[in-house]
Structure formats: C-alpha cells, structure tokens
Amino acid sequence: MTFSEQIWYGMFKPSKYKEVLELKARRSVLYVVVLMLILGLVTFVMPTAAVIAGFGGMEKLFTETMSPMSYDGEELTIERPFRMAVEGSIFIIDTESYTVPDSKLERDGAYIAVGSKNIRLTTVIGGQIWSDSTMPLNQVIGAGFNNQSLVSLIPAIYVSLFICYLIMCLGYFVKYAVFALILSIFINSVNKQMNIGLSFGQVFMLCFYGQSLGMVISNFNLAIGFIDPTIVSLVTMFVSIHFITSAVMLMNKSNQV
C-alpha cells in the first residue's frame, strides 16, 4: 500500500481500516506526523503568510507600514501606534503609556504589547485576562533600537514562526490523541467482546484514522471562517464516530466469514 493510499483510506474509507491497521508502526507514525503538519499548514502557515504578503513582506512592514520608531535606552517612541494580528496573536506597539493598558486589549488573543518602558505578555480569553506578565523593555532591547533593527531580526522572526508552527502541530496531536484515547477505551471493550483481535495500539490508530476527515474539515473551516466552528465540530464528531463504528462492524463481519 502506498502512502497516498494510506492517506486516502484513512480519511475516506472505513472499509479499508483493517488493511491500514496491519501496516508497520512507522507507517502509522508517519501518517500522524503528516496529518498534524497539514493541520498546522492550514491553520497557521497559510493565514500567517497571507498577512505577511498583505503587508508586502516583512521588510516593507517594518520600514514603510510601521511608522518611525526609536529607543534611547530609557523610553521607546513611535509616531503612530502599531497593531498587527496573526491567527489569535496580536502585536502592539503603543508608547502613549509606560505599559499598554487593559483598554487596548479589547479582543481575545495572545498579546505582545510594547509600551514606552515595558513589554507586556498577556492572554485574553472571553474578555477576561487569564495570564499577564510585564518586563522592562531595557531587558529586551538596547539603546539605538529602531525600525532597521527589526529588519535585521527578520531571519530570527521566521525561525520563531517556524517554532510556533511546530508547537501548534504538537498541540493538535495532543488534542486529537487525547480524544482518540478516550474513544479507544470504549472501542477496545467492543473489540474484546466481538473477538476482533486488535491490539490496544491498533484500536487507538483506528480511532485516530476515524477522526482524520473531521480534523481536516473542522480546522480548514476554522481557518477560513465559513461556518460556525461549533456546528462544524459537532457534525465532524458524529462523522468520526460513524467512521469508527462502521469500521468495527465491518471487521466483526469479516471475522465471522
């Protein structure tokens, strides 16, 4: 079985789950890794690239879109406040106050908010501040820091974005692996009662395969904002459970032939 067939069967063919579950463990690991990379690509890389392209690239963003900025070792100044949002992360430079006040954090997200003397790292969920830390700006940048200094940091920024991408992919794995594990507890009971003969690892992968189509649809919808994410999540959850139970029933029938 080719890897493209494994992807196709895993996402669309519960009737083929018995075959994919017989593949070597490294093929299952590869499937999981590729699927998580795809989810990260859809929900982080593509929207982030679109935002950067919308500004005409990082260099243009720092030298033309962002107004002149400078730091003298004591206070940061910028001619006009700057604000950029990328997939739930909001970057603010507003030097009207030493520390960017709560009133400027008006939407949910993870904030990097730079005031004239302090940088604030804050997470806002449901209109409430859940985590908040502040550090002096002089511990982060030195005297003479300006727009051109940001240009020189572009390679490091791209490395940071790549790390964020990998962290997001890992987060997706944890999220869907936990759900697969919960489903596995119930499906493994059915597996034993029907004498299907799957190991717990195979039951886990069965549940993971069953989620595949739902993962892609729900996260793609989240990226484009086409339909209410809650509705899509509920629908894809039922689709996933249907795929899993259908595969189990088919495996049971094949054992009885």
Short mmCIF file of C-alpha atoms in Angstrom, two decimals:
data_model
loop_
_atom_site.label_atom_id
_atom_site.label_comp_id
_atom_site.label_asym_id
_atom_site.label_seq_id
_atom_site.Cartn_x
_atom_site.Cartn_y
_atom_site.Cartn_z
CA MET A 1 0.00 0.00 0.00
CA THR A 2 1.39 3.39 -0.99
CA PHE A 3 1.40 6.29 1.46
CA SER A 4 -1.07 8.24 -0.70
CA GLU A 5 -3.44 5.25 -0.49
CA GLN A 6 -2.98 5.16 3.27
CA ILE A 7 -3.96 8.85 3.46
CA TRP A 8 -6.99 8.27 1.20
CA TYR A 9 -8.18 5.20 3.09
CA GLY A 10 -7.59 6.83 6.48
CA MET A 11 -9.70 9.86 5.58
CA PHE A 12 -12.45 8.37 3.45
CA LYS A 13 -12.57 4.55 3.60
CA PRO A 14 -13.52 2.92 6.93
CA SER A 15 -13.89 -0.31 4.97
CA LYS A 16 -10.11 -0.26 4.45
CA TYR A 17 -9.15 0.41 8.08
CA LYS A 18 -8.38 -3.27 8.66
CA GLU A 19 -5.70 -3.07 5.94
CA VAL A 20 -4.13 0.17 7.17
CA LEU A 21 -4.05 -1.15 10.74
CA GLU A 22 -1.89 -4.05 9.54
CA LEU A 23 0.81 -1.67 8.29
CA LYS A 24 4.05 -1.34 10.27
CA ALA A 25 4.10 1.04 13.23
CA ARG A 26 6.40 3.53 11.47
CA ARG A 27 3.76 3.98 8.74
CA SER A 28 1.18 4.87 11.40
CA VAL A 29 3.62 7.34 12.97
CA LEU A 30 4.31 8.89 9.56
CA TYR A 31 0.57 9.23 8.92
CA VAL A 32 0.05 11.05 12.22
CA VAL A 33 3.03 13.37 11.66
CA VAL A 34 1.96 14.30 8.12
CA LEU A 35 -1.63 14.92 9.19
CA MET A 36 -0.53 17.21 12.04
CA LEU A 37 1.79 19.12 9.68
CA ILE A 38 -1.13 19.60 7.28
CA LEU A 39 -3.35 20.95 10.07
CA GLY A 40 -0.63 23.39 11.11
CA LEU A 41 -0.16 24.43 7.49
CA VAL A 42 -3.87 25.16 7.04
CA THR A 43 -4.46 26.96 10.33
CA PHE A 44 -1.14 28.75 10.90
CA VAL A 45 1.21 28.88 7.93
CA MET A 46 -1.30 29.91 5.25
CA PRO A 47 -3.03 32.66 7.29
CA THR A 48 0.32 33.98 8.55
CA ALA A 49 1.77 34.02 5.04
CA ALA A 50 -1.35 35.85 3.81
CA VAL A 51 -0.93 38.55 6.49
CA ILE A 52 2.78 38.99 5.71
CA ALA A 53 2.07 39.11 1.96
CA GLY A 54 -0.67 41.66 2.61
CA PHE A 55 1.95 43.99 4.07
CA GLY A 56 4.24 43.37 1.09
CA GLY A 57 6.72 41.36 3.13
CA MET A 58 8.42 41.77 6.49
CA GLU A 59 10.92 44.39 5.36
CA LYS A 60 8.23 46.63 3.88
CA LEU A 61 6.16 46.12 7.02
CA PHE A 62 8.95 47.40 9.28
CA THR A 63 10.27 50.19 7.05
CA GLU A 64 7.12 51.55 5.38
CA THR A 65 3.91 50.34 7.07
CA MET A 66 5.21 50.83 10.60
CA SER A 67 5.86 54.46 11.44
CA PRO A 68 9.36 55.53 12.63
CA MET A 69 10.30 54.06 16.00
CA SER A 70 13.34 54.51 18.23
CA TYR A 71 14.59 53.56 21.68
CA ASP A 72 17.07 55.77 23.56
CA GLY A 73 17.76 53.33 26.38
CA GLU A 74 15.10 54.87 28.59
CA GLU A 75 11.92 55.16 26.55
CA LEU A 76 10.61 53.81 23.26
CA THR A 77 8.82 56.23 20.94
CA ILE A 78 6.75 55.61 17.82
CA GLU A 79 4.97 58.24 15.74
CA ARG A 80 1.74 56.23 15.41
CA PRO A 81 0.62 53.17 17.41
CA PHE A 82 1.14 49.92 15.51
CA ARG A 83 -1.06 46.86 15.68
CA MET A 84 -0.88 43.52 13.84
CA ALA A 85 -2.96 40.37 14.38
CA VAL A 86 -1.92 36.95 13.13
CA GLU A 87 -4.11 33.95 13.99
CA GLY A 88 -5.04 34.87 17.54
CA SER A 89 -1.71 36.53 18.29
CA ILE A 90 -1.75 40.33 18.49
CA PHE A 91 1.38 42.50 18.40
CA ILE A 92 1.01 46.09 19.63
CA ILE A 93 3.44 48.99 19.87
CA ASP A 94 1.79 51.91 21.66
CA THR A 95 4.08 54.30 23.53
CA GLU A 96 1.41 56.63 24.92
CA SER A 97 1.87 54.86 28.29
CA TYR A 98 4.78 53.14 30.02
CA THR A 99 2.76 49.90 29.85
CA VAL A 100 -0.01 49.19 27.33
CA PRO A 101 -3.26 49.42 29.40
CA ASP A 102 -6.08 46.86 29.54
CA SER A 103 -8.28 49.15 27.45
CA LYS A 104 -6.07 48.45 24.41
CA LEU A 105 -6.55 44.67 24.79
CA GLU A 106 -10.11 44.70 23.51
CA ARG A 107 -10.33 41.26 21.85
CA ASP A 108 -9.45 37.68 22.77
CA GLY A 109 -5.96 36.55 21.91
CA ALA A 110 -2.33 36.29 22.98
CA TYR A 111 -0.80 39.76 23.19
CA ILE A 112 2.74 41.04 22.88
CA ALA A 113 2.11 44.65 23.85
CA VAL A 114 5.04 47.09 23.87
CA GLY A 115 4.73 50.37 25.76
CA SER A 116 7.30 53.13 26.15
CA LYS A 117 9.09 51.36 29.03
CA ASN A 118 7.62 47.88 29.41
CA ILE A 119 6.66 44.89 27.31
CA ARG A 120 3.53 43.04 28.33
CA LEU A 121 2.71 39.39 27.54
CA THR A 122 -0.98 38.84 28.10
CA THR A 123 -3.63 36.26 27.19
CA VAL A 124 -7.26 37.37 26.97
CA ILE A 125 -10.00 34.72 26.82
CA GLY A 126 -13.70 35.52 26.89
CA GLY A 127 -12.92 39.16 27.54
CA GLN A 128 -11.01 38.28 30.72
CA ILE A 129 -7.25 38.38 31.35
CA TRP A 130 -6.06 34.84 32.10
CA SER A 131 -2.31 35.38 32.19
CA ASP A 132 -0.33 38.58 32.41
CA SER A 133 3.36 39.34 32.83
CA THR A 134 5.38 42.50 32.35
CA MET A 135 9.10 43.08 31.96
CA PRO A 136 11.22 46.23 31.49
CA LEU A 137 11.95 46.99 27.86
CA ASN A 138 15.64 47.54 28.61
CA GLN A 139 15.95 43.83 29.37
CA VAL A 140 14.85 43.01 25.84
CA ILE A 141 16.32 45.69 23.57
CA GLY A 142 19.22 48.11 23.77
CA ALA A 143 19.68 51.82 23.09
CA GLY A 144 19.51 52.67 19.41
CA PHE A 145 16.89 50.05 18.58
CA ASN A 146 14.77 51.23 15.62
CA ASN A 147 12.91 50.04 12.52
CA GLN A 148 16.11 48.93 10.84
CA SER A 149 16.92 46.81 13.88
CA LEU A 150 13.65 44.97 13.28
CA VAL A 151 14.69 44.34 9.66
CA SER A 152 17.88 42.69 10.87
CA LEU A 153 15.74 40.40 13.07
CA ILE A 154 13.66 39.08 10.15
CA PRO A 155 15.55 35.73 9.95
CA ALA A 156 15.04 35.21 13.70
CA ILE A 157 11.36 36.12 13.34
CA TYR A 158 10.90 33.48 10.66
CA VAL A 159 12.65 30.91 12.86
CA SER A 160 10.29 31.87 15.70
CA LEU A 161 7.28 31.47 13.40
CA PHE A 162 8.52 28.04 12.36
CA ILE A 163 8.87 27.04 16.02
CA CYS A 164 5.32 28.32 16.63
CA TYR A 165 4.17 26.16 13.70
CA LEU A 166 5.77 23.05 15.21
CA ILE A 167 4.31 23.85 18.64
CA MET A 168 0.87 24.23 17.06
CA CYS A 169 1.27 20.87 15.30
CA LEU A 170 2.23 19.29 18.62
CA GLY A 171 -0.81 20.89 20.22
CA TYR A 172 -3.03 19.36 17.56
CA PHE A 173 -1.50 15.95 18.20
CA VAL A 174 -2.16 16.20 21.94
CA LYS A 175 -5.74 17.35 21.32
CA TYR A 176 -6.67 14.59 18.89
CA ALA A 177 -4.61 11.89 20.61
CA VAL A 178 -6.47 12.51 23.87
CA PHE A 179 -9.82 12.24 22.09
CA ALA A 180 -8.64 9.07 20.31
CA LEU A 181 -7.52 7.64 23.65
CA ILE A 182 -10.93 8.31 25.21
CA LEU A 183 -12.68 6.66 22.27
CA SER A 184 -10.20 3.78 22.41
CA ILE A 185 -11.31 2.84 25.92
CA PHE A 186 -14.86 2.23 24.67
CA ILE A 187 -13.91 0.73 21.30
CA ASN A 188 -11.43 -1.66 22.91
CA SER A 189 -14.25 -3.05 25.05
CA VAL A 190 -16.24 -3.76 21.86
CA ASN A 191 -13.08 -5.19 20.27
CA LYS A 192 -12.76 -7.73 23.11
CA GLN A 193 -16.45 -8.60 23.23
CA MET A 194 -16.55 -9.29 19.48
CA ASN A 195 -13.14 -11.02 19.44
CA ILE A 196 -11.96 -8.79 16.60
CA GLY A 197 -8.37 -9.34 17.68
CA LEU A 198 -6.98 -5.81 17.59
CA SER A 199 -4.25 -4.72 19.98
CA PHE A 200 -4.87 -1.56 22.01
CA GLY A 201 -2.39 0.27 19.78
CA GLN A 202 -4.41 -0.72 16.73
CA VAL A 203 -7.62 0.37 18.42
CA PHE A 204 -6.00 3.73 19.14
CA MET A 205 -4.96 4.14 15.50
CA LEU A 206 -8.45 3.05 14.39
CA CYS A 207 -9.87 5.93 16.43
CA PHE A 208 -7.22 8.29 15.07
CA TYR A 209 -7.96 7.30 11.46
CA GLY A 210 -11.65 7.79 12.14
CA GLN A 211 -11.03 11.40 13.16
CA SER A 212 -8.90 12.27 10.12
CA LEU A 213 -11.56 13.71 7.83
CA GLY A 214 -13.18 15.59 10.70
CA MET A 215 -9.82 17.08 11.72
CA VAL A 216 -9.17 18.50 8.27
CA ILE A 217 -12.70 19.81 7.69
CA SER A 218 -13.08 21.48 11.10
CA ASN A 219 -9.66 23.14 11.01
CA PHE A 220 -9.98 24.25 7.40
CA ASN A 221 -13.34 25.80 8.29
CA LEU A 222 -11.73 27.45 11.32
CA ALA A 223 -9.05 28.97 9.08
CA ILE A 224 -11.49 30.44 6.56
CA GLY A 225 -14.33 31.19 8.99
CA PHE A 226 -17.00 29.86 6.64
CA ILE A 227 -19.42 28.23 9.14
CA ASP A 228 -19.81 28.48 12.91
CA PRO A 229 -16.93 26.32 14.26
CA THR A 230 -19.15 24.81 16.98
CA ILE A 231 -21.61 23.46 14.41
CA VAL A 232 -18.80 22.05 12.26
CA SER A 233 -17.14 20.44 15.28
CA LEU A 234 -20.36 18.69 16.29
CA VAL A 235 -21.00 17.43 12.75
CA THR A 236 -17.43 16.18 12.29
CA MET A 237 -17.54 14.47 15.69
CA PHE A 238 -20.56 12.45 14.59
CA VAL A 239 -18.83 11.68 11.26
CA SER A 240 -15.75 10.45 13.14
CA ILE A 241 -17.77 8.19 15.44
CA HIS A 242 -19.68 6.86 12.42
CA PHE A 243 -16.41 6.02 10.62
CA ILE A 244 -15.02 4.26 13.70
CA THR A 245 -18.13 2.21 14.47
CA SER A 246 -18.58 1.31 10.78
CA ALA A 247 -15.01 0.02 10.64
CA VAL A 248 -15.53 -2.07 13.78
CA MET A 249 -18.75 -3.59 12.41
CA LEU A 250 -17.06 -4.45 9.10
CA MET A 251 -14.12 -6.07 10.91
CA ASN A 252 -16.53 -8.13 13.00
CA LYS A 253 -18.34 -9.35 9.88
CA SER A 254 -15.07 -10.29 8.21
CA ASN A 255 -14.14 -12.38 11.29
CA GLN A 256 -17.42 -14.26 11.02
CA VAL A 257 -16.99 -15.21 7.34
#
